Amino acid sequence: RMIRISVLDLPALPSTAGLPNLAGGVPVKEFMTLGKGEKLVGLVPLNAVVAIGPRNGVVKRVNPDYPLNRDDWEAITLKPKDEVIGVSVAADESDELVFITRSAQLLHFPASTVRAQGRTAGGVAGIKLAADDAVIFFGAVAAEDPDAVVVTVSTTTEALPGTPGGSVKVTPFAEY
């Protein structure tokens, strides 16, 4: 479900000379009413094409034709036990839509391969998943963004006590 809120209703962190102090933030329930089992996945403008990626690997790009007389509406139909993992502005046809799965699979493809649809249309297959796999990240990366990176974290339950139990790797997105 998408919920329309005015940017004037969003709280703002006070400006600082350094990093922002997140203690000055406000819980989402203070400015938005969510239903039982709902959580905020992302904030996107309503005047741009938005890409939505659920856990089951479907992808949908939604045209900005939202109802003017409603404050909330369905943006994608989900199957039982599915949930939206990520939303992102994907207005530029050269943007890359990216799925990352729990089993360390990464798939990216141009947004132009997913035709933008109206909000009542269904999504299309994005990534094929093994039976025990699920999407853990979905988002859009601006084409040729030199700062885009993929961060992978691995852990192990078989490490000896006192030895490192995992690793973190940062790789430029362009290498994928």
XYZ file of N, CA and C in Angstrom:
528
model
N 0.849 -1.168 0.000
C 0.000 0.000 0.000
C 0.887 1.221 0.000
N 0.483 2.214 -0.759
C 1.178 3.505 -0.749
C 0.303 4.481 0.016
N 0.953 5.332 0.787
C 0.254 6.319 1.593
C 0.773 7.698 1.204
N -0.166 8.595 0.911
C 0.219 9.962 0.553
C 0.380 10.782 1.838
N 1.560 11.373 1.990
C 1.764 12.312 3.091
C 2.450 13.549 2.530
N 2.189 14.654 3.148
C 2.807 15.901 2.728
C 4.220 15.963 3.295
N 5.152 16.460 2.512
C 6.512 16.595 3.021
C 6.553 17.556 4.197
N 5.565 18.424 4.300
C 5.511 19.335 5.441
C 5.222 18.580 6.734
N 4.604 17.393 6.630
C 4.310 16.577 7.807
C 5.511 15.761 8.269
N 6.540 15.647 7.430
C 7.713 14.858 7.789
C 8.598 15.644 8.748
N 9.063 15.003 9.806
C 9.962 15.703 10.716
C 11.324 15.907 10.058
N 12.008 16.940 10.470
C 13.338 17.230 9.926
C 14.358 17.200 11.053
N 15.505 16.609 10.762
C 16.595 16.641 11.730
C 17.232 18.022 11.703
N 17.626 18.530 12.850
C 18.283 19.842 12.847
C 19.619 19.776 12.115
N 19.964 20.836 11.437
C 21.228 20.904 10.705
C 22.396 20.899 11.686
N 23.453 20.186 11.302
C 24.665 20.155 12.116
C 25.864 20.325 11.205
N 26.995 20.671 11.787
C 28.218 20.825 11.011
C 28.810 19.472 10.644
N 28.492 18.436 11.431
C 29.030 17.100 11.172
C 27.929 16.137 10.768
N 28.083 14.903 11.193
C 27.084 13.890 10.905
C 25.797 14.190 11.661
N 24.629 13.842 11.083
C 23.376 14.126 11.783
C 23.236 13.266 13.039
N 22.584 13.810 14.040
C 22.310 13.093 15.272
C 20.944 12.419 15.131
N 20.937 11.117 14.952
C 19.688 10.411 14.723
C 18.816 10.338 15.964
N 19.345 10.693 17.117
C 18.535 10.736 18.334
C 17.459 11.814 18.216
N 17.632 12.745 17.311
C 16.645 13.797 17.087
C 15.522 13.353 16.178
N 15.545 12.107 15.723
C 14.515 11.580 14.834
C 13.205 11.327 15.558
N 12.182 10.987 14.788
C 10.846 10.747 15.317
C 10.368 9.395 14.805
N 9.746 8.567 15.661
C 9.197 7.299 15.172
C 8.151 7.542 14.087
N 8.099 6.645 13.099
C 7.196 6.801 11.972
C 5.735 6.887 12.429
N 5.382 6.233 13.516
C 3.988 6.254 13.989
C 3.553 7.645 14.439
N 4.522 8.556 14.616
C 4.186 9.926 15.018
C 3.641 10.763 13.855
N 3.913 10.366 12.616
C 3.434 11.158 11.485
C 2.709 10.344 10.424
N 2.515 9.042 10.664
C 1.847 8.188 9.684
C 1.165 7.035 10.411
N -0.034 6.679 9.967
C -0.747 5.561 10.566
C -0.547 4.328 9.699
N 0.058 3.303 10.283
C 0.274 2.049 9.576
C -0.676 1.001 10.132
N -1.122 0.078 9.261
C -1.998 -1.003 9.685
C -1.223 -2.087 10.412
N -1.945 -3.020 10.990
C -1.320 -4.130 11.703
C -0.442 -4.930 10.731
N 0.792 -5.170 11.117
C 1.724 -5.921 10.284
C 2.410 -5.093 9.212
N 2.069 -3.818 9.070
C 2.712 -2.963 8.073
C 3.944 -2.291 8.665
N 4.913 -2.020 7.791
C 6.085 -1.243 8.189
C 6.463 -0.335 7.032
N 7.109 0.760 7.357
C 7.555 1.702 6.338
C 8.737 1.089 5.600
N 8.646 0.988 4.276
C 9.721 0.423 3.460
C 10.554 1.534 2.836
N 9.931 2.628 2.467
C 10.668 3.712 1.853
C 9.792 4.911 1.588
N 10.431 6.025 1.315
C 9.744 7.258 0.944
C 10.123 7.586 -0.492
N 9.115 7.820 -1.330
C 9.349 8.138 -2.736
C 8.421 9.276 -3.151
N 8.851 10.093 -4.108
C 7.961 11.159 -4.593
C 6.847 10.568 -5.453
N 5.703 11.222 -5.467
C 4.564 10.714 -6.232
C 4.556 11.182 -7.682
N 5.541 11.959 -8.086
C 5.573 12.446 -9.467
C 6.616 11.736 -10.307
N 7.075 10.561 -9.868
C 8.110 9.827 -10.599
C 7.710 8.357 -10.720
N 8.281 7.689 -11.704
C 8.085 6.244 -11.842
C 8.813 5.566 -10.680
N 8.108 4.670 -10.000
C 8.640 4.005 -8.813
C 8.756 2.508 -9.104
N 9.874 1.910 -8.717
C 10.066 0.461 -8.854
C 9.810 -0.181 -7.489
N 9.105 -1.313 -7.518
C 8.763 -2.039 -6.293
C 9.277 -3.464 -6.439
N 9.940 -3.970 -5.397
C 10.472 -5.331 -5.419
C 10.076 -6.114 -4.180
N 9.210 -7.113 -4.323
C 8.840 -7.962 -3.186
C 9.824 -9.108 -2.968
N 9.679 -9.785 -1.849
C 10.550 -10.891 -1.443
C 10.529 -12.056 -2.447
N 9.420 -12.263 -3.162
C 9.326 -13.411 -4.068
C 9.992 -13.179 -5.421
N 10.597 -12.005 -5.648
C 11.368 -11.774 -6.869
C 10.627 -11.120 -8.010
N 9.380 -10.735 -7.814
C 8.630 -10.011 -8.841
C 9.126 -8.570 -8.842
N 8.976 -7.882 -9.953
C 9.341 -6.463 -10.018
C 8.212 -5.727 -10.729
N 7.993 -4.508 -10.291
C 6.962 -3.689 -10.926
C 7.440 -2.250 -10.938
N 7.283 -1.606 -12.083
C 7.499 -0.155 -12.184
C 6.123 0.478 -12.329
N 5.839 1.451 -11.484
C 4.508 2.044 -11.419
C 4.545 3.467 -11.956
N 3.662 3.741 -12.946
C 3.508 5.106 -13.454
C 2.901 5.982 -12.372
N 3.232 7.265 -12.340
C 2.675 8.155 -11.322
C 1.253 8.609 -11.656
N 0.310 7.659 -11.658
C -1.101 7.996 -11.932
C -1.947 7.698 -10.698
N -1.519 8.225 -9.570
C -2.143 7.909 -8.299
C -3.460 8.661 -8.148
N -4.422 8.087 -7.431
C -5.721 8.753 -7.267
C -5.584 10.045 -6.467
N -6.238 11.087 -6.938
C -6.150 12.380 -6.273
C -7.089 12.481 -5.083
N -8.105 11.606 -5.037
C -9.112 11.705 -3.986
C -8.897 10.720 -2.838
N -7.743 10.063 -2.787
C -7.477 9.090 -1.728
C -6.106 9.356 -1.121
N -5.971 9.004 0.143
C -4.689 9.151 0.825
C -3.884 7.861 0.846
N -4.506 6.729 0.484
C -3.765 5.462 0.382
C -4.401 4.598 -0.700
N -3.581 3.713 -1.286
C -4.046 2.847 -2.369
C -3.089 1.680 -2.517
N -3.560 0.648 -3.180
C -2.730 -0.522 -3.430
C -1.802 -0.228 -4.603
N -0.528 -0.547 -4.425
C 0.451 -0.304 -5.486
C 0.883 -1.605 -6.154
N 0.773 -2.725 -5.439
C 1.132 -4.024 -5.986
C 0.349 -5.084 -5.217
N -0.114 -6.093 -5.936
C -0.808 -7.197 -5.291
C 0.223 -8.241 -4.886
N 0.215 -8.585 -3.618
C 1.173 -9.557 -3.093
C 0.502 -10.891 -2.851
N 1.265 -11.948 -3.051
C 0.786 -13.280 -2.724
C 0.866 -13.472 -1.209
N 0.149 -14.458 -0.662
C 0.214 -14.687 0.787
C 1.660 -14.893 1.255
N 1.989 -14.341 2.402
C 3.300 -14.412 3.046
C 4.402 -13.689 2.273
N 4.034 -12.878 1.270
C 5.023 -12.077 0.550
C 5.015 -10.675 1.151
N 6.097 -9.941 0.957
C 6.183 -8.575 1.452
C 7.098 -7.767 0.550
N 6.891 -6.474 0.529
C 7.740 -5.584 -0.260
C 9.062 -5.400 0.479
N 10.170 -5.630 -0.228
C 11.502 -5.487 0.340
C 12.059 -4.097 0.073
N 11.782 -3.543 -1.099
C 12.328 -2.235 -1.421
C 11.503 -1.488 -2.442
N 11.547 -0.171 -2.365
C 10.964 0.718 -3.366
C 12.021 1.752 -3.711
N 11.996 2.197 -4.939
C 13.015 3.141 -5.361
C 12.514 3.904 -6.575
N 12.928 5.139 -6.711
C 12.619 5.895 -7.922
C 13.405 5.269 -9.064
N 12.720 4.968 -10.146
C 13.365 4.373 -11.327
C 12.778 5.013 -12.579
N 12.836 6.326 -12.627
C 12.249 7.066 -13.733
C 13.103 7.016 -14.990
N 14.417 6.972 -14.823
C 15.322 6.953 -15.962
C 15.421 5.526 -16.505
N 15.195 5.372 -17.784
C 15.212 4.045 -18.403
C 16.572 3.361 -18.287
N 17.639 4.138 -18.074
C 18.971 3.540 -17.968
C 19.335 3.164 -16.529
N 18.461 3.465 -15.561
C 18.707 3.026 -14.187
C 18.785 1.506 -14.157
N 19.555 0.977 -13.230
C 19.668 -0.469 -13.056
C 18.790 -0.896 -11.882
N 17.914 -1.874 -12.097
C 17.135 -2.458 -11.013
C 17.949 -3.625 -10.466
N 18.064 -3.718 -9.144
C 18.976 -4.673 -8.523
C 18.245 -5.524 -7.487
N 18.400 -6.832 -7.605
C 17.944 -7.792 -6.599
C 19.168 -8.453 -5.985
N 19.172 -8.626 -4.668
C 20.182 -9.432 -3.983
C 19.424 -10.424 -3.110
N 19.852 -11.697 -3.158
C 19.147 -12.741 -2.418
C 19.948 -13.206 -1.208
N 19.262 -13.920 -0.341
C 19.887 -14.460 0.868
C 21.041 -15.389 0.526
N 20.974 -16.104 -0.600
C 22.045 -17.031 -0.980
C 23.126 -16.345 -1.820
N 23.243 -15.020 -1.694
C 24.307 -14.224 -2.316
C 24.222 -14.155 -3.833
N 23.029 -14.224 -4.386
C 22.848 -14.019 -5.819
C 22.534 -12.546 -6.053
N 23.115 -11.966 -7.090
C 22.844 -10.582 -7.447
C 22.429 -10.560 -8.908
N 21.293 -9.928 -9.182
C 20.823 -9.766 -10.552
C 20.515 -8.293 -10.757
N 21.043 -7.728 -11.835
C 20.686 -6.350 -12.180
C 20.387 -6.286 -13.662
N 19.483 -5.391 -14.006
C 19.064 -5.230 -15.394
C 18.534 -3.810 -15.560
N 18.567 -3.299 -16.811
C 18.097 -1.932 -17.037
C 16.607 -1.799 -16.722
N 16.235 -0.665 -16.159
C 14.821 -0.414 -15.871
C 13.991 -0.432 -17.146
N 14.605 -0.141 -18.281
C 13.872 -0.131 -19.557
C 13.304 -1.498 -19.919
N 13.811 -2.579 -19.311
C 13.288 -3.914 -19.617
C 11.996 -4.213 -18.872
N 11.622 -3.346 -17.928
C 10.371 -3.505 -17.196
C 9.496 -2.303 -17.543
N 8.469 -2.554 -18.339
C 7.595 -1.472 -18.777
C 6.836 -0.904 -17.578
N 6.824 0.424 -17.461
C 6.071 1.068 -16.385
C 4.588 0.804 -16.603
N 3.893 0.423 -15.517
C 2.493 0.034 -15.576
C 1.651 0.933 -14.692
N 0.349 0.820 -14.859
C -0.572 1.494 -13.957
C -0.611 0.760 -12.632
N -1.191 1.383 -11.626
C -1.156 0.775 -10.297
C -2.002 -0.477 -10.183
N -2.945 -0.698 -11.085
C -3.776 -1.906 -11.012
C -3.152 -3.095 -11.727
N -2.101 -2.890 -12.484
C -1.458 -3.988 -13.222
C -0.587 -4.823 -12.283
N -0.339 -6.072 -12.687
C 0.541 -6.945 -11.905
C 1.987 -6.727 -12.301
N 2.890 -7.187 -11.472
C 4.312 -7.079 -11.774
C 4.742 -8.166 -12.741
N 6.038 -8.205 -13.024
C 6.609 -9.208 -13.913
C 7.725 -9.935 -13.170
N 8.117 -11.089 -13.688
C 9.195 -11.859 -13.053
C 10.478 -11.039 -13.070
N 11.110 -10.948 -11.913
C 12.354 -10.191 -11.811
C 13.548 -11.109 -11.657
N 13.520 -11.981 -10.636
C 14.611 -12.909 -10.376
C 14.006 -14.250 -10.003
N 14.570 -15.304 -10.572
C 14.113 -16.648 -10.245
C 14.845 -17.110 -8.984
N 14.076 -17.598 -8.024
C 14.629 -17.976 -6.726
C 14.548 -19.475 -6.503
N 15.559 -20.027 -5.828
C 15.496 -21.422 -5.386
C 14.436 -21.520 -4.290
N 13.998 -22.732 -3.989
C 12.919 -22.940 -3.026
C 13.233 -22.360 -1.647
N 14.479 -22.397 -1.226
C 14.848 -21.924 0.109
C 15.471 -20.527 0.094
N 15.341 -19.788 -1.016
C 15.958 -18.483 -1.151
C 14.893 -17.390 -1.079
N 15.316 -16.173 -0.820
C 14.421 -15.018 -0.779
C 15.218 -13.762 -1.069
N 14.537 -12.745 -1.563
C 15.161 -11.454 -1.824
C 15.386 -10.746 -0.488
N 16.598 -10.212 -0.288
C 16.878 -9.441 0.929
C 17.114 -7.964 0.615
N 17.320 -7.629 -0.684
C 17.481 -6.238 -1.083
C 16.904 -6.045 -2.465
N 16.216 -4.928 -2.660
C 15.793 -4.493 -3.981
C 15.933 -2.980 -4.018
N 16.469 -2.474 -5.123
C 16.591 -1.030 -5.287
C 17.022 -0.687 -6.694
N 17.112 0.593 -6.964
C 17.567 1.079 -8.263
C 18.878 1.817 -8.084
N 19.770 1.634 -9.032
C 21.063 2.310 -9.029
C 21.118 3.161 -10.290
N 21.473 4.420 -10.124
C 21.601 5.301 -11.280
C 22.695 4.764 -12.196
N 22.417 4.794 -13.476
C 23.381 4.281 -14.451
C 24.714 4.994 -14.313
N 25.768 4.224 -14.350
C 27.127 4.753 -14.313
C 27.436 5.532 -13.032
N 26.780 5.204 -11.924
C 27.074 5.863 -10.643
C 28.408 5.326 -10.136
N 29.465 6.141 -10.130
C 30.774 5.637 -9.727
C 30.871 5.326 -8.226
N 29.947 5.844 -7.439
C 29.996 5.627 -5.990
C 29.169 4.431 -5.527
N 28.427 3.791 -6.423
C 27.580 2.660 -6.035
C 28.452 1.457 -5.671
N 28.157 0.850 -4.533
C 28.906 -0.314 -4.064
C 27.935 -1.402 -3.618
N 28.439 -2.627 -3.567
C 27.709 -3.768 -3.011
C 28.499 -4.225 -1.792
N 27.832 -4.294 -0.656
C 28.459 -4.736 0.577
C 27.934 -6.130 0.889
N 28.852 -7.089 1.021
C 28.464 -8.459 1.369
C 29.048 -8.811 2.729
N 28.260 -9.525 3.509
C 28.671 -9.940 4.845
C 28.474 -11.442 4.932
N 29.505 -12.147 5.364
C 29.376 -13.592 5.542
C 29.701 -13.930 6.986
N 29.045 -14.950 7.495
C 29.305 -15.412 8.858
C 29.429 -16.927 8.836
N 29.925 -17.469 9.921
C 30.035 -18.911 10.039
C 29.736 -19.314 11.471
N 29.165 -20.475 11.631
C 28.913 -21.010 12.976
C 29.990 -21.999 13.371
N 30.929 -22.262 12.455
C 31.957 -23.271 12.703
C 33.315 -22.672 13.022
N 33.381 -21.366 13.282
C 34.666 -20.731 13.598
C 35.092 -21.116 15.012
N 36.380 -21.248 15.186
C 36.919 -21.538 16.511
C 36.745 -20.322 17.413
N 36.497 -20.543 18.697
C 36.363 -19.403 19.613
C 37.616 -18.524 19.569
N 37.406 -17.215 19.531
C 38.514 -16.276 19.504
C 39.027 -15.970 18.109
N 38.491 -16.639 17.084
C 38.901 -16.355 15.711
C 37.786 -15.590 15.019
N 38.115 -14.857 13.967
C 37.069 -14.110 13.254
C 35.990 -15.056 12.738
N 34.741 -14.663 12.929
C 33.627 -15.520 12.534
C 32.992 -15.141 11.219
N 33.542 -14.223 10.497
C 32.940 -13.824 9.236
C 33.785 -12.777 8.549
N 33.212 -12.214 7.497
C 33.948 -11.187 6.761
C 32.969 -10.212 6.120
N 33.488 -9.044 5.799
C 32.730 -8.014 5.108
C 33.530 -7.629 3.872
N 32.838 -7.504 2.745
C 33.517 -7.163 1.493
C 32.741 -6.042 0.830
N 33.434 -5.008 0.366
C 32.831 -3.896 -0.366
C 33.374 -3.943 -1.786
N 32.463 -4.052 -2.748
C 32.843 -4.170 -4.161
C 32.140 -3.098 -4.967
N 32.838 -2.410 -5.859
C 32.155 -1.444 -6.726
C 31.043 -2.139 -7.531
N 29.891 -1.502 -7.619
C 28.763 -2.075 -8.352
C 29.121 -2.330 -9.816
N 29.976 -1.514 -10.381
C 30.365 -1.652 -11.786
C 30.996 -3.007 -12.070
N 31.568 -3.671 -11.053
C 32.181 -4.983 -11.270
C 31.153 -6.093 -11.455
N 29.920 -5.806 -11.192
C 28.860 -6.804 -11.402
C 28.245 -6.587 -12.756
